[in-house]
CSV table of C-alpha atoms in Angstrom, one decimal:
chain,number,residue,atom,x,y,z
A,67,UNK,CA,-9.0,-11.4,4.1
A,68,UNK,CA,-5.9,-11.5,1.9
A,69,UNK,CA,-3.2,-8.9,1.3
A,70,UNK,CA,-0.5,-9.5,-1.2
A,71,UNK,CA,2.2,-6.9,-1.9
A,72,UNK,CA,3.8,-6.6,-5.4
A,73,UNK,CA,6.7,-4.6,-6.2
A,74,UNK,CA,8.4,-3.9,-9.6
A,75,UNK,CA,12.1,-2.8,-9.0
A,76,UNK,CA,12.5,-1.7,-12.7
A,77,UNK,CA,9.7,0.8,-12.2
A,78,UNK,CA,10.0,1.4,-8.5
A,79,UNK,CA,6.2,0.6,-8.3
A,80,UNK,CA,4.4,-0.9,-5.4
A,81,UNK,CA,0.9,-2.2,-5.7
A,82,UNK,CA,-1.4,-4.3,-3.5
A,83,UNK,CA,-4.1,-7.1,-4.1
A,84,UNK,CA,-6.7,-7.0,-1.2
A,85,UNK,CA,-9.2,-9.9,-1.3
A,86,UNK,CA,-11.8,-11.8,0.4
A,87,UNK,CA,-11.6,-15.6,0.3
A,88,UNK,CA,-15.2,-16.0,1.6
A,89,UNK,CA,-16.7,-14.1,-1.3
A,90,UNK,CA,-14.0,-15.0,-3.8
A,91,UNK,CA,-13.4,-11.3,-4.9
A,92,UNK,CA,-10.2,-8.9,-4.8
A,93,UNK,CA,-9.3,-5.4,-5.8
A,94,UNK,CA,-6.0,-4.2,-7.0
A,95,UNK,CA,-4.6,-1.0,-5.3
A,96,UNK,CA,-2.3,1.1,-7.8
A,97,UNK,CA,-2.0,-1.6,-10.4
A,98,UNK,CA,1.0,-1.6,-12.8
A,99,UNK,CA,0.6,-1.9,-16.3
A,100,UNK,CA,1.3,-5.6,-16.2
A,101,UNK,CA,-2.1,-6.8,-15.0
A,102,UNK,CA,-1.6,-10.6,-15.6
A,103,UNK,CA,0.3,-10.9,-12.2
A,104,UNK,CA,-2.8,-9.8,-10.3
A,105,UNK,CA,-5.3,-11.9,-12.2
A,106,UNK,CA,-3.0,-15.0,-11.9
A,107,UNK,CA,-2.3,-14.7,-8.3
A,108,UNK,CA,-6.2,-14.1,-7.6
A,109,UNK,CA,-7.1,-17.1,-9.7
A,110,UNK,CA,-4.5,-19.1,-7.8
A,111,UNK,CA,-6.2,-18.1,-4.5
A,112,UNK,CA,-9.7,-18.9,-5.8
A,113,UNK,CA,-10.6,-15.2,-6.3
A,114,UNK,CA,-11.6,-12.8,-9.2
A,115,UNK,CA,-10.3,-9.3,-9.6
A,116,UNK,CA,-13.4,-6.9,-9.6
A,117,UNK,CA,-12.0,-3.5,-9.4
A,118,UNK,CA,-8.9,-1.3,-9.3
A,119,UNK,CA,-8.1,1.7,-7.4
A,120,UNK,CA,-5.3,4.4,-7.7
A,121,UNK,CA,-4.0,6.4,-4.9
A,122,UNK,CA,-2.0,8.8,-7.1
A,123,UNK,CA,-1.2,9.4,-10.7
A,124,UNK,CA,1.6,7.2,-12.1
A,125,UNK,CA,4.1,8.6,-14.6
């Protein structure tokens, strides 16, 4: 299992990537509008982002 914390200070926005290295898949919790960072990180770790979930509405 892999957990990666992302934080955008300009937007005061936290998000997380949770992945399974064995299966090669990951999900993003509370993604920001700049999704490339998650895709690139997952790819570097040998994973593919397959889903996203939001815990609350972002303004």
